PDB file of C-alpha atoms and ligand atoms in Angstrom:
ATOM      1  CA  MET A 658    -116.876-135.648 273.304  1.00  0.00           C
ATOM      2  CA  ASP A 659    -115.219-137.874 276.641  1.00  0.00           C
ATOM      3  CA  ARG A 660    -116.586-141.798 276.395  1.00  0.00           C
ATOM      4  CA  THR A 661    -116.025-144.036 278.723  1.00  0.00           C
ATOM      5  CA  LEU A 662    -117.067-148.122 278.798  1.00  0.00           C
ATOM      6  CA  ILE A 663    -119.107-149.302 281.282  1.00  0.00           C
ATOM      7  CA  ILE A 664    -120.224-153.148 281.740  1.00  0.00           C
ATOM      8  CA  LEU A 665    -123.008-154.342 284.289  1.00  0.00           C
ATOM      9  CA  LYS A 666    -121.791-157.398 285.712  1.00  0.00           C
ATOM     10  CA  PRO A 667    -123.241-160.860 286.267  1.00  0.00           C
ATOM     11  CA  ASP A 668    -124.627-159.706 289.367  1.00  0.00           C
ATOM     12  CA  THR A 669    -126.611-156.936 288.130  1.00  0.00           C
ATOM     13  CA  ILE A 670    -128.365-159.262 286.063  1.00  0.00           C
ATOM     14  CA  GLN A 671    -128.673-162.070 288.231  1.00  0.00           C
ATOM     15  CA  ARG A 672    -130.158-159.584 290.834  1.00  0.00           C
ATOM     16  CA  GLY A 673    -132.500-157.695 289.054  1.00  0.00           C
ATOM     17  CA  LEU A 674    -130.918-154.174 288.737  1.00  0.00           C
ATOM     18  CA  ILE A 675    -130.367-154.129 285.672  1.00  0.00           C
ATOM     19  CA  GLY A 676    -133.216-151.404 285.219  1.00  0.00           C
ATOM     20  CA  GLN A 677    -131.986-149.785 288.378  1.00  0.00           C
ATOM     21  CA  VAL A 678    -127.964-149.806 287.763  1.00  0.00           C
ATOM     22  CA  LEU A 679    -128.846-148.051 284.037  1.00  0.00           C
ATOM     23  CA  GLN A 680    -131.310-145.401 285.510  1.00  0.00           C
ATOM     24  CA  ARG A 681    -128.467-144.395 287.424  1.00  0.00           C
ATOM     25  CA  PHE A 682    -126.190-143.414 284.184  1.00  0.00           C
ATOM     26  CA  GLU A 683    -129.234-142.067 282.777  1.00  0.00           C
ATOM     27  CA  GLN A 684    -130.491-139.355 285.188  1.00  0.00           C
ATOM     28  CA  LYS A 685    -127.311-137.669 285.801  1.00  0.00           C
ATOM     29  CA  GLY A 686    -127.499-136.574 282.384  1.00  0.00           C
ATOM     30  CA  LEU A 687    -124.900-138.911 280.822  1.00  0.00           C
ATOM     31  CA  SER A 688    -125.831-139.720 277.180  1.00  0.00           C
ATOM     32  CA  LEU A 689    -125.469-144.682 275.650  1.00  0.00           C
ATOM     33  CA  GLY A 690    -123.068-144.616 272.717  1.00  0.00           C
ATOM     34  CA  ALA A 691    -123.635-148.291 272.245  1.00  0.00           C
ATOM     35  CA  MET A 692    -124.928-151.809 274.220  1.00  0.00           C
ATOM     36  CA  LYS A 693    -124.476-154.317 274.281  1.00  0.00           C
ATOM     37  CA  PHE A 694    -126.602-157.879 276.247  1.00  0.00           C
ATOM     38  CA  MET A 695    -123.355-160.483 275.572  1.00  0.00           C
ATOM     39  CA  LYS A 696    -121.335-163.336 277.302  1.00  0.00           C
ATOM     40  CA  ILE A 697    -117.801-161.950 278.496  1.00  0.00           C
ATOM     41  CA  SER A 698    -115.068-164.729 277.004  1.00  0.00           C
ATOM     42  CA  ARG A 699    -112.656-165.952 278.545  1.00  0.00           C
ATOM     43  CA  ASP A 700    -109.911-164.420 275.613  1.00  0.00           C
ATOM     44  CA  LEU A 701    -111.904-160.971 275.874  1.00  0.00           C
ATOM     45  CA  ALA A 702    -111.694-161.298 279.592  1.00  0.00           C
ATOM     46  CA  GLU A 703    -108.370-161.877 280.146  1.00  0.00           C
ATOM     47  CA  ARG A 704    -107.518-159.224 277.366  1.00  0.00           C
ATOM     48  CA  HIS A 705    -110.175-156.480 279.479  1.00  0.00           C
ATOM     49  CA  TYR A 706    -107.998-157.225 282.910  1.00  0.00           C
ATOM     50  CA  ALA A 707    -105.022-157.633 281.869  1.00  0.00           C
ATOM     51  CA  PRO A 708    -103.236-154.627 284.061  1.00  0.00           C
ATOM     52  CA  HIS A 709    -104.528-157.266 287.167  1.00  0.00           C
ATOM     53  CA  LYS A 710    -102.849-160.094 285.772  1.00  0.00           C
ATOM     54  CA  GLY A 711    -101.136-161.894 288.700  1.00  0.00           C
ATOM     55  CA  LYS A 712    -102.687-160.418 290.823  1.00  0.00           C
ATOM     56  CA  PRO A 713    -104.077-162.612 293.643  1.00  0.00           C
ATOM     57  CA  PHE A 714    -108.177-161.845 292.603  1.00  0.00           C
ATOM     58  CA  TYR A 715    -106.812-162.528 288.973  1.00  0.00           C
ATOM     59  CA  PRO A 716    -108.199-165.802 288.442  1.00  0.00           C
ATOM     60  CA  GLY A 717    -111.769-165.215 290.296  1.00  0.00           C
ATOM     61  CA  LEU A 718    -112.546-162.614 288.802  1.00  0.00           C
ATOM     62  CA  ILE A 719    -111.804-164.266 285.206  1.00  0.00           C
ATOM     63  CA  ASP A 720    -114.645-166.398 286.490  1.00  0.00           C
ATOM     64  CA  TYR A 721    -117.041-163.773 287.909  1.00  0.00           C
ATOM     65  CA  ILE A 722    -117.186-162.013 284.582  1.00  0.00           C
ATOM     66  CA  THR A 723    -117.221-164.842 282.068  1.00  0.00           C
ATOM     67  CA  SER A 724    -119.966-166.444 285.199  1.00  0.00           C
ATOM     68  CA  GLY A 725    -122.885-165.105 282.775  1.00  0.00           C
ATOM     69  CA  PRO A 726    -124.702-162.219 280.622  1.00  0.00           C
ATOM     70  CA  VAL A 727    -123.414-158.729 280.680  1.00  0.00           C
ATOM     71  CA  VAL A 728    -124.725-155.125 279.765  1.00  0.00           C
ATOM     72  CA  VAL A 729    -122.311-153.444 277.963  1.00  0.00           C
ATOM     73  CA  LEU A 730    -122.678-149.635 277.118  1.00  0.00           C
ATOM     74  CA  VAL A 731    -120.511-146.035 276.355  1.00  0.00           C
ATOM     75  CA  LEU A 732    -121.783-143.532 278.072  1.00  0.00           C
ATOM     76  CA  GLN A 733    -121.031-139.991 276.236  1.00  0.00           C
ATOM     77  CA  GLY A 734    -120.365-136.723 278.066  1.00  0.00           C
ATOM     78  CA  ASN A 735    -118.303-134.074 279.579  1.00  0.00           C
ATOM     79  CA  ARG A 736    -116.398-135.355 282.852  1.00  0.00           C
ATOM     80  CA  CYS A 737    -118.504-138.894 281.622  1.00  0.00           C
ATOM     81  CA  ILE A 738    -114.498-140.828 282.919  1.00  0.00           C
ATOM     82  CA  GLU A 739    -115.284-139.130 286.198  1.00  0.00           C
ATOM     83  CA  ILE A 740    -118.965-138.811 286.963  1.00  0.00           C
ATOM     84  CA  SER A 741    -119.877-142.700 286.362  1.00  0.00           C
ATOM     85  CA  ARG A 742    -116.841-143.625 289.172  1.00  0.00           C
ATOM     86  CA  THR A 743    -118.387-141.377 291.124  1.00  0.00           C
ATOM     87  CA  LEU A 744    -121.626-142.739 290.551  1.00  0.00           C
ATOM     88  CA  MET A 745    -120.339-146.178 290.680  1.00  0.00           C
ATOM     89  CA  GLY A 746    -118.666-145.222 294.541  1.00  0.00           C
ATOM     90  CA  LYS A 747    -114.922-147.053 296.090  1.00  0.00           C
ATOM     91  CA  THR A 748    -114.786-150.907 294.644  1.00  0.00           C
ATOM     92  CA  PHE A 749    -115.893-152.882 297.974  1.00  0.00           C
ATOM     93  CA  GLY A 750    -119.479-152.666 298.397  1.00  0.00           C
ATOM     94  CA  PHE A 751    -118.732-152.500 301.596  1.00  0.00           C
ATOM     95  CA  GLU A 752    -116.797-149.095 301.778  1.00  0.00           C
ATOM     96  CA  ALA A 753    -118.562-147.375 299.122  1.00  0.00           C
ATOM     97  CA  ALA A 754    -120.868-144.700 300.398  1.00  0.00           C
ATOM     98  CA  PRO A 755    -124.750-144.492 299.678  1.00  0.00           C
ATOM     99  CA  GLY A 756    -125.941-143.197 297.624  1.00  0.00           C
ATOM    100  CA  THR A 757    -123.741-144.947 295.145  1.00  0.00           C
ATOM    101  CA  ILE A 758    -124.038-147.923 293.079  1.00  0.00           C
ATOM    102  CA  ARG A 759    -122.091-149.965 294.596  1.00  0.00           C
ATOM    103  CA  GLY A 760    -122.855-148.837 298.076  1.00  0.00           C
ATOM    104  CA  ASP A 761    -125.813-149.101 297.997  1.00  0.00           C
ATOM    105  CA  PHE A 762    -126.095-152.898 296.403  1.00  0.00           C
ATOM    106  CA  GLY A 763    -123.321-154.104 297.097  1.00  0.00           C
ATOM    107  CA  ALA A 764    -121.220-155.421 300.472  1.00  0.00           C
ATOM    108  CA  SER A 765    -118.700-157.779 299.319  1.00  0.00           C
ATOM    109  CA  ARG A 766    -115.008-157.039 297.000  1.00  0.00           C
ATOM    110  CA  SER A 767    -115.946-158.814 293.674  1.00  0.00           C
ATOM    111  CA  TYR A 768    -119.626-158.637 293.505  1.00  0.00           C
ATOM    112  CA  ASN A 769    -120.178-154.990 292.978  1.00  0.00           C
ATOM    113  CA  LEU A 770    -122.744-154.576 289.920  1.00  0.00           C
ATOM    114  CA  VAL A 771    -120.570-152.396 287.289  1.00  0.00           C
ATOM    115  CA  HIS A 772    -117.117-151.490 286.042  1.00  0.00           C
ATOM    116  CA  GLY A 773    -115.910-148.278 284.529  1.00  0.00           C
ATOM    117  CA  SER A 774    -112.496-147.375 282.918  1.00  0.00           C
ATOM    118  CA  ASP A 775    -110.505-145.380 284.733  1.00  0.00           C
ATOM    119  CA  SER A 776    -108.928-143.024 282.622  1.00  0.00           C
ATOM    120  CA  PRO A 777    -109.008-141.908 279.160  1.00  0.00           C
ATOM    121  CA  GLU A 778    -106.856-144.249 276.881  1.00  0.00           C
ATOM    122  CA  SER A 779    -108.178-146.941 279.307  1.00  0.00           C
ATOM    123  CA  ALA A 780    -112.155-146.162 277.508  1.00  0.00           C
ATOM    124  CA  SER A 781    -110.893-145.845 274.491  1.00  0.00           C
ATOM    125  CA  THR A 782    -108.738-149.504 274.570  1.00  0.00           C
ATOM    126  CA  GLU A 783    -111.510-151.693 276.562  1.00  0.00           C
ATOM    127  CA  ILE A 784    -114.413-149.127 274.040  1.00  0.00           C
ATOM    128  CA  ALA A 785    -112.048-151.068 271.466  1.00  0.00           C
ATOM    129  CA  LEU A 786    -112.211-154.325 273.116  1.00  0.00           C
ATOM    130  CA  TYR A 787    -116.440-154.560 272.211  1.00  0.00           C
ATOM    131  CA  PHE A 788    -118.196-152.316 269.806  1.00  0.00           C
ATOM    132  CA  LYS A 789    -116.721-151.559 266.412  1.00  0.00           C
ATOM    133  CA  ASP A 790    -116.429-147.640 265.585  1.00  0.00           C
ATOM    134  CA  ASP A 791    -120.060-147.754 263.704  1.00  0.00           C
ATOM    135  CA  GLU A 792    -121.143-149.010 266.645  1.00  0.00           C
ATOM    136  CA  LEU A 793    -120.747-145.882 268.547  1.00  0.00           C
ATOM    137  CA  LEU A 794    -123.661-143.415 268.344  1.00  0.00           C
ATOM    138  CA  GLU A 795    -123.787-139.164 267.918  1.00  0.00           C
ATOM    139  CA  TYR A 796    -126.037-137.661 268.997  1.00  0.00           C
ATOM    140  CA  SER A 797    -126.940-134.980 271.296  1.00  0.00           C
ATOM    141  CA  LEU A 798    -130.574-135.495 273.452  1.00  0.00           C
ATOM    142  CA  ALA A 799    -133.316-133.318 273.328  1.00  0.00           C
ATOM    143  CA  SER A 800    -132.294-132.667 277.275  1.00  0.00           C
ATOM    144  CA  SER A 801    -129.055-131.676 277.454  1.00  0.00           C
ATOM    145  CA  GLY A 802    -128.321-128.010 277.058  1.00  0.00           C
ATOM    146  CA  TRP A 803    -130.613-128.431 280.740  1.00  0.00           C
ATOM    147  CA  VAL A 804    -127.854-130.841 282.035  1.00  0.00           C
ATOM    148  CA  TYR A 805    -124.281-129.485 280.689  1.00  0.00           C
ATOM    149  CA  PRO A 806    -124.466-125.761 280.386  1.00  0.00           C
ATOM    150  CA  LYS A 807    -122.538-123.668 276.864  1.00  0.00           C
ATOM    151  CA  ASP A 808    -120.244-121.537 280.030  1.00  0.00           C
ATOM    152  CA  ASP A 809    -119.387-124.738 282.359  1.00  0.00           C
ATOM    153  CA  SER A 810    -116.064-122.549 284.031  1.00  0.00           C
TER     154      SER A 810
HETATM  155  P1  LIG B 615    -112.377-150.973 290.070  1.00  0.00           P
HETATM  156  O1  LIG B 615    -113.004-151.267 288.823  1.00  0.00           O
HETATM  157  O2  LIG B 615    -113.261-149.748 290.796  1.00  0.00           O
HETATM  158  O3  LIG B 615    -111.767-150.143 288.782  1.00  0.00           O
HETATM  159  P2  LIG B 615    -109.958-152.902 290.603  1.00  0.00           P
HETATM  160  O4  LIG B 615    -109.018-151.940 291.258  1.00  0.00           O
HETATM  161  O5  LIG B 615    -109.258-151.406 288.910  1.00  0.00           O
HETATM  162  O6  LIG B 615    -111.547-151.555 290.672  1.00  0.00           O
HETATM  163  O7  LIG B 615    -110.412-154.597 290.394  1.00  0.00           O
HETATM  164  C1  LIG B 615    -111.365-154.856 289.373  1.00  0.00           C
HETATM  165  C2  LIG B 615    -112.056-155.579 289.814  1.00  0.00           C
HETATM  166  O8  LIG B 615    -110.981-156.672 290.683  1.00  0.00           O
HETATM  167  C3  LIG B 615    -112.616-154.677 291.135  1.00  0.00           C
HETATM  168  O9  LIG B 615    -114.527-154.338 290.138  1.00  0.00           O
HETATM  169  C4  LIG B 615    -113.719-156.071 291.997  1.00  0.00           C
HETATM  170  O10 LIG B 615    -114.707-156.537 290.782  1.00  0.00           O
HETATM  171  C5  LIG B 615    -112.462-157.122 291.511  1.00  0.00           C
HETATM  172  N1  LIG B 615    -111.279-156.874 292.849  1.00  0.00           N
HETATM  173  C6  LIG B 615    -110.245-155.965 293.170  1.00  0.00           C
HETATM  174  N2  LIG B 615    -109.962-155.463 294.327  1.00  0.00           N
HETATM  175  C7  LIG B 615    -110.639-156.950 294.955  1.00  0.00           C
HETATM  176  C8  LIG B 615    -109.662-157.741 296.544  1.00  0.00           C
HETATM  177  O11 LIG B 615    -108.711-156.921 296.707  1.00  0.00           O
HETATM  178  N3  LIG B 615    -110.699-158.529 296.133  1.00  0.00           N
HETATM  179  C9  LIG B 615    -111.589-159.812 295.264  1.00  0.00           C
HETATM  180  N4  LIG B 615    -111.719-158.883 294.392  1.00  0.00           N
HETATM  181  C10 LIG B 615    -111.298-157.759 294.468  1.00  0.00           C
HETATM  182 MG1  LIG B 616    -110.062-150.681 287.683  1.00  0.00          MG
END
């Protein structure tokens, strides 16, 4: 089962867009493996964004992601990393295509509403930062057979 870590960043919460952003992932057919509402500490933010340490936008990124509550989710489903990144759109809101989360709701470089893991390796590292193994629920949605055909080659 493929898994990815998604964060609805502080701007999503402050702008009242939790439902609309969550709906994009839900209506695509991905299933929720875990979800929590929390405030990210600076220590956790620094671990999460360690690959960006030293970049000019890093201090602002840490301030942003720790500035208010976030919703952290694990999504499950075949190709969920790729699917989620496509739904999110390009990093900068002003470049992201209409129809994507960032393209529909974002206008800046930094305040881009969502985080999504970019590879299986980063997904497993990131999931472990936020959830214990026994918090990840495995089940199948009644609709999954109509989202993912058995033979999809
Ligand atoms: P991603 O979120 O699309 O994977 P990354 O390059 O991993 O993009 O950057 C992590 C986050 O850092 C972005 O989502 C955005 O919030 C912020 N960020 C990236 N590049 C810039 C920049 O040039 N200026 C300001 N913030 C940036
Ligand atoms: Mg990234």
